[in-house]
Amino acid sequence: MSVKSRFVISLLCSLPMAFEMMARPLFGWELPGHTYTMFALTTVVMIIGAWPFIRTAMAAFRNHHANMDTLIAIGTSTAYIYSMYAMLNHQPVFFEVAAFVITFILLGQLFEEMTKGRANSAIEKLLVLQAKDAEVLRGGKLVQIPLTEIVVGDIVQVKPGQKIAVDGVIVEGSSTIDEAMVTGESLPVSKKVGDTVIGSTINKTGMFMFQATKVGHDTLLAQIVELVKKAQVSRAPIQKTVDTISNIFVPTVLIIAILTFVVWHVLLDADIATAMLYAVAVIIIACPCALGLATPTALMVGTGRGAKMGIIIKNGEVLEAAHDIQTVIFDKTGTITLGKPVVTDVVGDEKAVLQLAASLEHASEHPLAAAILDKASELGIEPKKVTKFRALEGRGVSAEIDGALTFIGNGTLLPGKLDTTLEKEMQRLQDEAKTVVIVGSKNKATGLIAIQDTPKDTSTAAIATLKKRGYHTIMITGDNERVARAIADQVGINEVVAEVLPSDKADHVASLQSRGKVAFVGDGINDAPALAAADLGIAMGSGTDIAIESGGIVLVKNDLRDIVTALALSQKTFNRIKLNLFWAFIYNVIGIPIAAGVFVWVGLKLSPELAGLAMAFSSVSVVSSSLLLNRVKL
């Protein structure tokens, strides 16, 4: 039975007793059948409203544990059973105590469900974004088919105003697309042939055709929804401390309740009914419902708000890791820079140098190879056939062309030094933040190729904000010191670690951790070990699946400014968890002595009914505190 139904039935049974409690002192009115009617009404409340608490408490007891339901079950059962004894012996009964406490607790749980529903609205909004069907090219004709029937490779037509069904690449036409629902980017993005499109975003102006590349659970939206779902049910490490305290807290409260009864009945000569009411009030006020809500509700709101801004926080551990980060380390290519390098200068015989380079790079997967091949293609240069191809990690590649050993890469491939002219040209180009590769044959350099990858528009602003907020920034790159320093100076990076082999990035991150906690920001397969080694890995959404899997935070928009927002959101969420826990604990610390009757001598006391109402209020206040995270300035 739902909490709402249990609450309604409990409320209907409690209202007549509440009416009698108010009317009897004024008019002497009692319920027909008085105690027997109260017994019947409370029995319904105990069976329908309280039974789930009692069942959970019994299960916990069988496993040698005690939880918040233990306190509710013992408190209300004590009042109910004692009242049955009193009814049979014609003494005052307290059936209404058990009924009111259960009703108030269920009211608190109902409010919790309602507020949790609001907190979870972010994930629900993501789920309803998907298109229901699409126009797909089948057998040379466009046919309308359901979303589930689209397969990878299908050509899909999208008209202005329509939602894009799945992820893909535009093959015909162009348009502007509103990607705000998935990436959080407020301005529409222009797209043309060759650009990727994201499923569930909205086509604004033009009509285009795209080829589906990811469908079903592989689409970006499906992955985001899955990540957010996992994050919202994850547990922050601080929750383990709360669980440990709760395991000690419940038995301690039961001992305090017994001591309260003994002190009032034995030492202060109070009658059994009075002593029992003090003990029951202690049990009810100490129920740590708010403790159980403090962490999960804040986590749910924080990760939900991040998802709406295109920042995926994968789990609760990330929040604690982000809390005391001191240094942010960046990969260069694709992270600080656009990741689309172009050839800017060729030193030597342009055609001969580019032909050797293109021949060697034809079989290479290095990002710089694409720039050289594009330049060669632009000039109509055909690569030659190569044999004995070798990729030399961190150095370059070599192969035989027309029987001669040729190479492209850095200076370590040369047996000696560059001649003076080439050396000066190389330094000049490197000072302009250009990566320079040496092209050579028969152990001699024949020319240089300069390649430049420009920083993203947002990199400078993002790094300036990070520095303003007290973070130390470092860039790790395989480039030489001169080029790395030039890029770092352009965007304002504090420190550079250059000429790092891809396989050594994680070791450098581990070494930098000796200065304090570090976050690593990267996007490539070679960044995955560093992302995993850092205290906090932040993966760019345009990166590889491996990099995204290794990061604790994923930036869907690929905007470095989101690092500032992500760190701020993580810190605010973690601080809200600590604030919630503080209020939950302080509430119990203050409430227990009052409920035990310590301040009766100044006229301050707490009945079990008021204790139940206060406990329900504390739970709702913690959930409301978490919801306020949606309004916190980042």
XYZ file of C-alpha atoms in Angstrom:
634
model
C 0.000 0.000 0.000
C 1.315 3.464 -0.870
C 2.436 5.941 1.762
C -0.385 8.255 0.687
C -3.065 5.582 1.263
C -1.580 4.608 4.631
C -1.507 8.272 5.654
C -5.130 8.922 4.594
C -6.438 5.872 6.512
C -4.347 6.745 9.585
C -5.551 10.354 9.447
C -9.227 9.341 9.183
C -8.817 7.051 12.223
C -6.889 9.677 14.223
C -9.229 12.643 13.600
C -12.079 11.381 15.853
C -9.576 10.891 18.715
C -8.115 14.363 18.096
C -11.630 15.834 18.167
C -12.381 14.059 21.468
C -9.066 15.268 22.925
C -10.087 18.899 22.219
C -13.807 18.575 23.047
C -13.583 16.638 26.310
C -11.954 19.413 28.434
C -14.432 21.993 27.068
C -17.710 20.087 26.759
C -17.051 16.762 28.508
C -17.803 15.007 25.171
C -16.368 11.533 24.541
C -16.428 9.192 21.601
C -19.233 6.615 21.734
C -17.661 3.567 23.335
C -14.682 5.775 24.423
C -11.691 3.512 25.145
C -13.014 0.598 23.086
C -13.613 2.878 20.087
C -10.111 4.367 20.532
C -8.713 0.814 20.710
C -10.487 -0.131 17.469
C -9.380 3.021 15.602
C -5.754 2.724 16.807
C -5.669 -0.967 15.924
C -6.499 -0.030 12.311
C -3.682 2.561 12.374
C -1.227 0.005 13.815
C -2.139 -2.640 11.216
C -2.210 -0.405 8.131
C -0.018 2.557 9.073
C 2.550 1.084 11.480
C 2.935 -2.516 10.269
C 5.618 -1.734 7.586
C 7.736 -0.022 10.285
C 7.302 -2.999 12.634
C 8.113 -5.507 9.869
C 11.308 -3.633 8.913
C 12.325 -3.327 12.563
C 11.864 -7.079 13.081
C 13.952 -7.842 9.992
C 16.692 -5.525 11.265
C 16.531 -7.172 14.696
C 16.937 -10.646 13.164
C 20.096 -9.355 11.443
C 21.364 -7.881 14.728
C 20.854 -4.319 13.494
C 18.724 -1.389 14.599
C 17.482 1.445 12.410
C 15.075 4.367 12.445
C 12.109 2.005 11.999
C 13.223 0.245 15.205
C 12.599 3.432 17.166
C 9.207 4.076 15.515
C 8.095 0.467 16.060
C 9.207 0.308 19.717
C 7.817 3.771 20.583
C 4.339 3.279 19.107
C 4.054 -0.387 20.100
C 4.910 0.496 23.708
C 2.130 3.129 23.851
C -0.345 0.758 22.118
C 0.363 -2.332 24.261
C 0.424 -0.344 27.507
C -2.944 1.241 26.595
C -4.473 -2.213 26.051
C -3.273 -3.218 29.539
C -4.656 0.049 30.992
C -8.007 -0.420 29.168
C -8.458 -3.877 30.682
C -7.590 -2.532 34.152
C -9.777 0.592 33.848
C -6.847 3.030 33.902
C -6.151 6.052 31.614
C -5.218 4.980 28.064
C -2.847 6.566 25.477
C -4.074 5.013 22.244
C -4.093 8.435 20.584
C -0.314 8.737 21.192
C 0.438 5.736 18.960
C -2.108 6.813 16.314
C -0.952 10.452 16.181
C 2.761 9.546 16.015
C 2.216 7.129 13.106
C 0.033 9.712 11.294
C 2.637 12.467 11.708
C 5.480 10.190 10.561
C 3.498 9.144 7.475
C 2.756 12.845 6.797
C 6.520 13.482 6.854
C 7.129 10.561 4.492
C 4.414 11.848 2.135
C 6.100 15.279 2.025
C 9.426 13.537 1.393
C 7.985 11.650 -1.583
C 6.557 14.860 -3.015
C 9.803 16.797 -2.608
C 11.901 13.891 -3.874
C 9.702 13.862 -6.965
C 10.577 17.520 -7.549
C 14.271 16.782 -6.975
C 14.163 13.981 -9.533
C 12.495 16.110 -12.202
C 15.814 16.697 -14.011
C 16.189 13.062 -14.992
C 12.502 12.856 -15.941
C 12.921 15.871 -18.236
C 15.818 14.125 -19.981
C 13.762 10.985 -20.505
C 10.876 12.760 -22.234
C 13.179 14.508 -24.698
C 13.425 11.613 -27.122
C 11.684 11.737 -30.495
C 9.032 9.075 -31.012
C 9.572 8.416 -34.742
C 11.570 9.614 -37.757
C 11.580 9.756 -41.578
C 14.130 7.200 -42.767
C 15.321 6.401 -46.299
C 14.320 2.795 -47.034
C 14.330 1.336 -50.553
C 14.897 4.774 -52.074
C 11.800 6.223 -50.329
C 11.334 8.174 -47.117
C 9.165 6.242 -44.673
C 7.985 7.134 -41.168
C 9.168 4.513 -38.674
C 9.246 4.280 -34.854
C 12.444 5.282 -33.065
C 13.123 1.682 -32.032
C 13.353 0.521 -35.670
C 16.175 2.913 -36.651
C 19.499 1.077 -37.118
C 23.088 2.289 -37.484
C 23.728 3.380 -41.079
C 20.151 4.552 -41.754
C 19.809 7.889 -43.586
C 17.337 10.079 -41.665
C 15.656 13.267 -42.876
C 15.034 16.103 -40.384
C 12.776 19.073 -41.171
C 12.785 22.456 -39.394
C 11.218 22.232 -35.929
C 11.604 18.439 -35.693
C 13.551 16.562 -33.039
C 16.601 14.634 -34.206
C 15.886 10.961 -33.582
C 19.358 9.495 -32.868
C 23.047 10.460 -32.954
C 24.638 10.764 -36.398
C 26.651 12.691 -38.988
C 25.124 15.148 -41.492
C 25.512 13.884 -45.083
C 23.373 16.468 -46.893
C 22.162 20.009 -46.091
C 22.836 22.320 -43.172
C 20.949 23.927 -40.308
C 21.125 25.462 -36.842
C 20.332 23.105 -33.983
C 19.172 23.817 -30.433
C 21.234 21.455 -28.260
C 20.320 23.135 -24.946
C 18.317 20.174 -23.613
C 21.339 17.872 -23.776
C 24.378 20.154 -23.532
C 22.926 23.146 -21.666
C 24.272 25.460 -24.417
C 21.732 28.265 -24.772
C 22.582 29.419 -28.330
C 21.687 27.286 -31.395
C 24.723 25.695 -33.066
C 25.342 25.843 -36.848
C 25.819 22.423 -38.452
C 26.905 21.403 -41.974
C 27.905 18.258 -43.874
C 30.379 16.236 -41.809
C 29.257 17.645 -38.441
C 27.797 15.397 -35.763
C 24.246 15.753 -34.477
C 22.909 14.639 -31.101
C 19.696 12.667 -30.751
C 16.753 14.475 -29.053
C 18.030 17.970 -29.921
C 15.814 20.255 -32.035
C 16.433 21.277 -35.644
C 15.716 25.017 -35.882
C 16.008 26.294 -39.470
C 17.204 24.161 -42.399
C 16.382 20.654 -43.630
C 19.134 18.038 -43.708
C 19.846 14.322 -43.961
C 22.104 12.508 -41.539
C 23.504 9.016 -41.207
C 22.720 7.310 -37.893
C 25.891 6.359 -36.001
C 24.503 5.521 -32.556
C 21.045 4.220 -31.667
C 19.222 2.924 -28.577
C 21.334 2.720 -25.421
C 24.443 3.958 -27.285
C 23.151 7.505 -27.948
C 24.577 10.407 -25.969
C 21.212 11.088 -24.288
C 20.847 7.432 -23.236
C 24.374 7.472 -21.795
C 23.702 10.727 -19.915
C 20.457 9.355 -18.455
C 22.251 6.175 -17.375
C 25.112 8.128 -15.765
C 22.720 10.447 -13.897
C 20.644 7.492 -12.692
C 23.763 5.774 -11.328
C 24.918 9.002 -9.678
C 21.597 9.586 -7.961
C 21.587 6.148 -6.332
C 25.296 6.212 -5.464
C 26.558 6.815 -1.939
C 28.975 9.512 -0.870
C 31.780 8.186 1.372
C 30.524 10.476 4.161
C 27.370 8.311 4.202
C 29.464 5.426 5.597
C 30.268 7.597 8.616
C 26.560 8.382 9.010
C 25.703 4.663 8.848
C 28.305 3.890 11.521
C 26.909 6.617 13.785
C 23.327 5.410 13.196
C 24.271 1.861 14.200
C 25.529 3.197 17.549
C 22.846 5.876 17.831
C 19.754 3.623 17.880
C 20.876 1.303 20.731
C 22.080 4.371 22.641
C 18.631 5.993 22.316
C 16.930 2.809 23.558
C 19.221 2.790 26.613
C 18.437 6.486 27.258
C 14.690 5.724 26.972
C 14.980 2.877 29.522
C 17.008 5.119 31.850
C 14.373 7.865 31.426
C 11.627 5.425 32.477
C 13.649 4.154 35.458
C 14.609 7.640 36.667
C 11.037 8.984 36.448
C 9.310 5.899 37.906
C 11.863 4.696 40.476
C 13.797 7.801 41.543
C 11.168 10.527 41.014
C 8.112 8.430 41.980
C 6.189 9.185 38.798
C 3.428 6.720 37.912
C 4.073 4.108 35.204
C 2.002 5.966 32.578
C 3.906 9.262 33.013
C 7.322 7.541 33.005
C 6.340 5.564 29.908
C 5.248 8.733 28.017
C 8.648 10.362 28.679
C 10.425 7.208 27.448
C 8.229 6.995 24.323
C 8.843 10.710 23.577
C 12.625 10.064 23.733
C 12.332 7.196 21.255
C 10.152 9.155 18.819
C 12.133 12.434 18.863
C 15.414 10.530 18.326
C 14.201 8.753 15.200
C 17.042 9.622 12.754
C 14.893 9.964 9.617
C 16.543 13.301 8.774
C 19.980 11.634 8.975
C 18.930 9.103 6.373
C 17.712 11.842 4.018
C 20.592 14.323 4.402
C 22.963 12.748 1.859
C 20.764 11.150 -0.840
C 18.475 14.162 -1.334
C 21.384 16.617 -1.719
C 23.121 14.200 -4.095
C 19.961 13.857 -6.160
C 19.442 17.627 -6.483
C 23.144 18.395 -7.153
C 23.582 15.773 -9.877
C 20.207 16.694 -11.391
C 21.151 20.373 -11.622
C 24.499 19.412 -13.177
C 22.764 17.256 -15.815
C 20.604 20.202 -16.861
C 23.783 22.259 -17.434
C 25.592 19.536 -19.388
C 27.768 18.504 -16.423
C 27.486 14.823 -15.549
C 28.635 14.024 -12.006
C 28.949 10.260 -11.903
C 28.733 9.463 -8.188
C 28.883 10.724 -4.619
C 32.605 10.023 -4.300
C 33.248 12.742 -6.910
C 31.620 15.354 -4.653
C 34.011 14.640 -1.805
C 36.991 14.442 -4.169
C 36.121 17.842 -5.699
C 35.751 19.454 -2.295
C 39.427 19.994 -1.582
C 41.047 19.990 -5.038
C 44.033 22.358 -5.093
C 45.501 21.810 -8.563
C 43.866 21.396 -11.978
C 46.034 19.605 -14.561
C 45.156 19.887 -18.261
C 45.982 17.760 -21.248
C 46.812 20.087 -24.162
C 45.562 18.721 -27.498
C 41.774 18.617 -27.692
C 41.400 19.935 -24.161
C 43.029 23.378 -24.052
C 43.360 23.483 -27.843
C 40.753 22.724 -30.511
C 42.379 19.377 -31.328
C 42.313 20.217 -35.058
C 45.939 21.010 -35.947
C 46.809 22.485 -39.366
C 50.116 22.775 -41.234
C 51.231 26.427 -41.204
C 54.837 26.321 -42.495
C 57.051 23.995 -44.519
C 60.816 24.649 -44.442
C 62.803 23.186 -47.334
C 61.512 21.897 -50.706
C 57.787 22.024 -49.916
C 56.697 19.316 -52.355
C 59.534 16.896 -51.521
C 59.223 17.399 -47.760
C 55.438 17.005 -47.793
C 55.594 13.920 -50.043
C 58.012 12.157 -47.674
C 55.942 13.227 -44.667
C 52.605 12.195 -46.220
C 54.024 8.819 -47.256
C 55.185 8.124 -43.703
C 52.074 9.491 -41.983
C 49.684 7.641 -44.307
C 49.684 4.670 -41.937
C 49.929 6.707 -38.720
C 47.072 7.396 -36.285
C 48.770 10.402 -34.656
C 46.604 13.589 -34.565
C 49.336 15.548 -36.365
C 49.309 13.024 -39.232
C 45.845 14.151 -40.315
C 47.085 17.755 -40.624
C 50.012 16.693 -42.861
C 47.810 14.464 -45.043
C 45.253 17.278 -45.436
C 48.000 19.686 -46.545
C 49.454 17.149 -49.002
C 46.003 16.450 -50.410
C 45.342 20.182 -50.755
C 48.500 20.536 -52.897
C 47.725 17.385 -54.931
C 50.744 15.462 -53.602
C 50.445 11.679 -53.815
C 52.113 9.634 -51.052
C 54.659 6.999 -52.038
C 54.601 3.338 -51.045
C 56.449 2.596 -47.800
C 57.854 -0.598 -46.300
C 59.162 -1.575 -42.857
C 56.918 1.032 -41.164
C 57.595 1.551 -37.455
C 55.799 3.806 -34.942
C 58.298 4.978 -32.309
C 56.419 6.055 -29.137
C 57.142 9.645 -28.221
C 59.591 10.065 -31.103
C 57.823 9.733 -34.485
C 57.666 7.137 -37.258
C 60.155 5.637 -39.713
C 59.911 3.506 -42.865
C 61.760 2.726 -46.091
C 60.816 4.678 -49.223
C 62.494 3.663 -52.476
C 64.927 1.608 -50.387
C 66.036 4.548 -48.203
C 65.325 4.804 -44.474
C 63.178 7.919 -43.920
C 61.675 9.363 -40.802
C 59.411 12.085 -39.385
C 59.382 13.127 -35.748
C 61.462 14.944 -33.175
C 65.209 15.478 -32.886
C 65.859 12.102 -31.229
C 65.500 10.434 -34.646
C 68.595 12.270 -35.930
C 71.990 10.737 -35.150
C 73.492 14.232 -34.837
C 72.281 17.814 -34.536
C 70.268 19.912 -36.985
C 72.251 22.305 -39.124
C 72.297 25.901 -37.908
C 69.743 27.227 -40.428
C 67.119 24.575 -39.629
C 67.806 24.936 -35.900
C 67.073 28.684 -36.016
C 63.917 28.139 -38.076
C 62.743 25.504 -35.625
C 63.217 27.834 -32.632
C 61.430 30.675 -34.432
C 58.443 28.476 -35.220
C 58.327 26.988 -31.721
C 58.326 30.477 -30.207
C 55.134 31.023 -32.240
C 53.547 28.052 -30.345
C 53.874 25.773 -33.365
C 54.777 22.095 -33.107
C 57.708 21.397 -35.460
C 58.499 17.945 -36.861
C 61.709 17.042 -38.653
C 61.446 15.183 -41.971
C 64.570 13.330 -43.006
C 66.110 10.558 -45.079
C 69.326 8.571 -44.764
C 69.997 9.995 -41.251
C 69.825 13.595 -42.519
C 67.135 16.239 -42.102
C 65.626 17.414 -45.391
C 63.102 19.886 -44.007
C 60.719 20.970 -41.260
C 56.931 21.033 -41.010
C 55.266 23.405 -38.517
C 51.814 22.456 -37.259
C 49.642 24.602 -35.047
C 46.656 23.729 -32.911
C 45.054 26.927 -31.618
C 43.563 27.249 -28.107
C 39.775 27.152 -27.744
C 38.056 30.521 -27.375
C 36.978 29.629 -23.842
C 40.321 28.301 -22.530
C 41.758 31.652 -21.406
C 38.576 32.704 -19.562
C 38.227 29.303 -17.874
C 41.819 29.220 -16.626
C 41.642 32.850 -15.443
C 38.539 32.021 -13.368
C 40.146 28.898 -11.920
C 43.219 30.922 -10.872
C 40.974 33.635 -9.420
C 39.318 30.975 -7.250
C 42.679 29.837 -5.951
C 43.434 26.784 -8.110
C 46.971 26.133 -9.386
C 46.900 25.209 -13.081
C 49.321 22.857 -14.864
C 49.515 21.623 -18.476
C 50.995 18.215 -19.300
C 51.943 17.642 -22.940
C 54.164 15.604 -25.193
C 55.224 18.817 -26.982
C 58.647 20.272 -26.335
C 59.143 22.886 -23.623
C 59.261 25.875 -25.991
C 55.927 25.141 -27.762
C 54.220 24.104 -24.536
C 55.322 27.300 -22.775
C 54.082 29.427 -25.694
C 50.597 27.823 -25.544
C 50.573 28.057 -21.737
C 51.422 31.760 -21.897
C 48.596 32.354 -24.369
C 45.956 30.882 -22.045
C 47.550 31.792 -18.696
C 48.581 28.358 -17.372
C 50.790 28.557 -14.234
C 53.097 25.615 -14.858
C 54.078 23.345 -17.750
C 55.288 19.757 -17.771
C 56.519 19.169 -21.341
C 57.908 16.282 -23.408
C 55.889 13.692 -21.487
C 55.357 10.317 -23.175
C 51.661 9.318 -23.299
C 52.363 6.313 -21.087
C 54.011 8.541 -18.458
C 51.132 10.998 -17.942
C 49.646 9.012 -15.052
C 53.065 8.883 -13.319
C 53.377 12.669 -13.532
C 49.852 13.082 -12.121
C 50.759 10.756 -9.234
C 53.918 12.772 -8.618
C 51.970 16.068 -8.536
C 49.580 14.569 -5.953
C 52.349 14.929 -3.368
C 51.539 18.683 -3.372
C 47.841 18.140 -2.638
C 44.711 16.840 -4.333
C 44.627 17.211 -8.121
C 42.001 17.124 -10.876
C 43.032 16.007 -14.365
C 41.152 17.235 -17.453
C 41.555 15.210 -20.656
C 39.786 13.823 -23.687
C 41.814 11.103 -25.369
C 42.441 7.376 -24.986
C 45.966 8.184 -23.804
C 44.441 10.371 -21.050
C 42.454 7.503 -19.497
C 45.215 6.332 -17.063
C 45.798 9.932 -15.898
C 42.044 10.509 -15.482
C 41.853 7.397 -13.325
C 45.014 8.212 -11.350
C 43.948 11.765 -10.406
C 41.878 12.451 -7.302
C 39.230 13.756 -9.702
C 39.077 12.961 -13.443
C 37.202 15.404 -15.668
C 36.541 14.083 -19.189
C 35.547 16.231 -22.148
C 32.311 14.959 -23.741
C 33.788 15.033 -27.255
C 36.520 12.635 -26.172
C 36.733 8.888 -26.518
C 34.366 6.526 -24.709
C 37.338 5.237 -22.664
C 38.192 8.748 -21.473
C 34.547 9.440 -20.570
C 34.365 6.131 -18.710
C 37.535 7.007 -16.742
C 36.380 10.500 -15.690
C 34.340 11.195 -12.537
C 32.829 14.261 -14.200
C 31.911 14.519 -17.897
C 31.573 17.930 -19.586
C 29.035 17.372 -22.363
C 29.572 20.806 -23.964
C 33.408 20.518 -24.160
C 33.580 24.002 -22.666
C 36.463 24.420 -20.196
C 34.451 27.071 -18.325
C 32.234 24.208 -17.152
C 35.169 22.971 -15.030
C 34.663 26.013 -12.800
C 30.923 25.338 -12.612
C 31.441 21.596 -12.013
C 33.896 22.163 -9.154
C 31.634 24.829 -7.610
C 28.532 22.609 -7.902
C 30.372 19.646 -6.366
C 31.600 21.761 -3.480
C 28.182 23.347 -2.859
C 26.497 19.929 -2.928
C 29.017 18.419 -0.517
C 28.720 21.423 1.806
C 24.923 21.049 1.705
C 25.275 17.394 2.744
C 27.397 18.475 5.724
C 24.891 21.228 6.613
C 21.997 18.740 6.436
C 23.874 16.287 8.670
C 24.665 19.059 11.156
C 21.002 20.053 11.470
C 19.867 16.444 11.714
C 22.337 15.742 14.541
C 21.789 19.005 16.404
C 18.026 18.403 16.257
C 18.441 15.091 18.080
C 21.011 16.482 20.520
C 18.587 19.247 21.573
C 15.386 17.194 21.346
C 16.351 14.135 23.415
C 16.946 15.945 26.776
C 13.699 17.904 26.354
C 11.750 14.709 25.574
C 13.347 12.951 28.583
C 11.921 15.645 30.863
C 15.269 17.203 31.846
C 13.753 20.712 31.558
C 10.376 20.003 33.138
C 11.452 22.152 36.094
C 11.327 25.239 33.810
C 8.055 24.125 32.214
C 9.635 22.762 29.001
C 8.419 19.300 28.005
C 7.597 17.357 24.841
C 4.702 14.936 24.469
C 5.075 11.911 22.144
C 2.592 13.518 19.701
C 4.650 16.718 19.449
C 7.833 14.612 19.174
C 6.322 12.800 16.183
C 5.314 16.089 14.554
C 8.778 17.589 15.170
C 10.435 14.508 13.713
C 8.312 14.751 10.566
C 9.162 18.456 10.305
C 12.905 17.755 10.599
C 12.738 15.317 7.661
C 10.852 17.785 5.493
C 13.251 20.603 6.445
C 16.278 18.516 5.365
C 14.666 17.709 2.001
C 13.752 21.405 1.546
C 17.348 22.365 2.353
C 18.532 20.024 -0.419
C 16.035 21.489 -2.880
C 17.438 24.961 -2.227
C 20.611 23.743 -3.977
C 18.735 24.485 -7.196
C 18.868 28.194 -6.324
C 22.445 28.412 -5.034
C 24.695 30.714 -7.092
C 27.655 28.826 -8.597
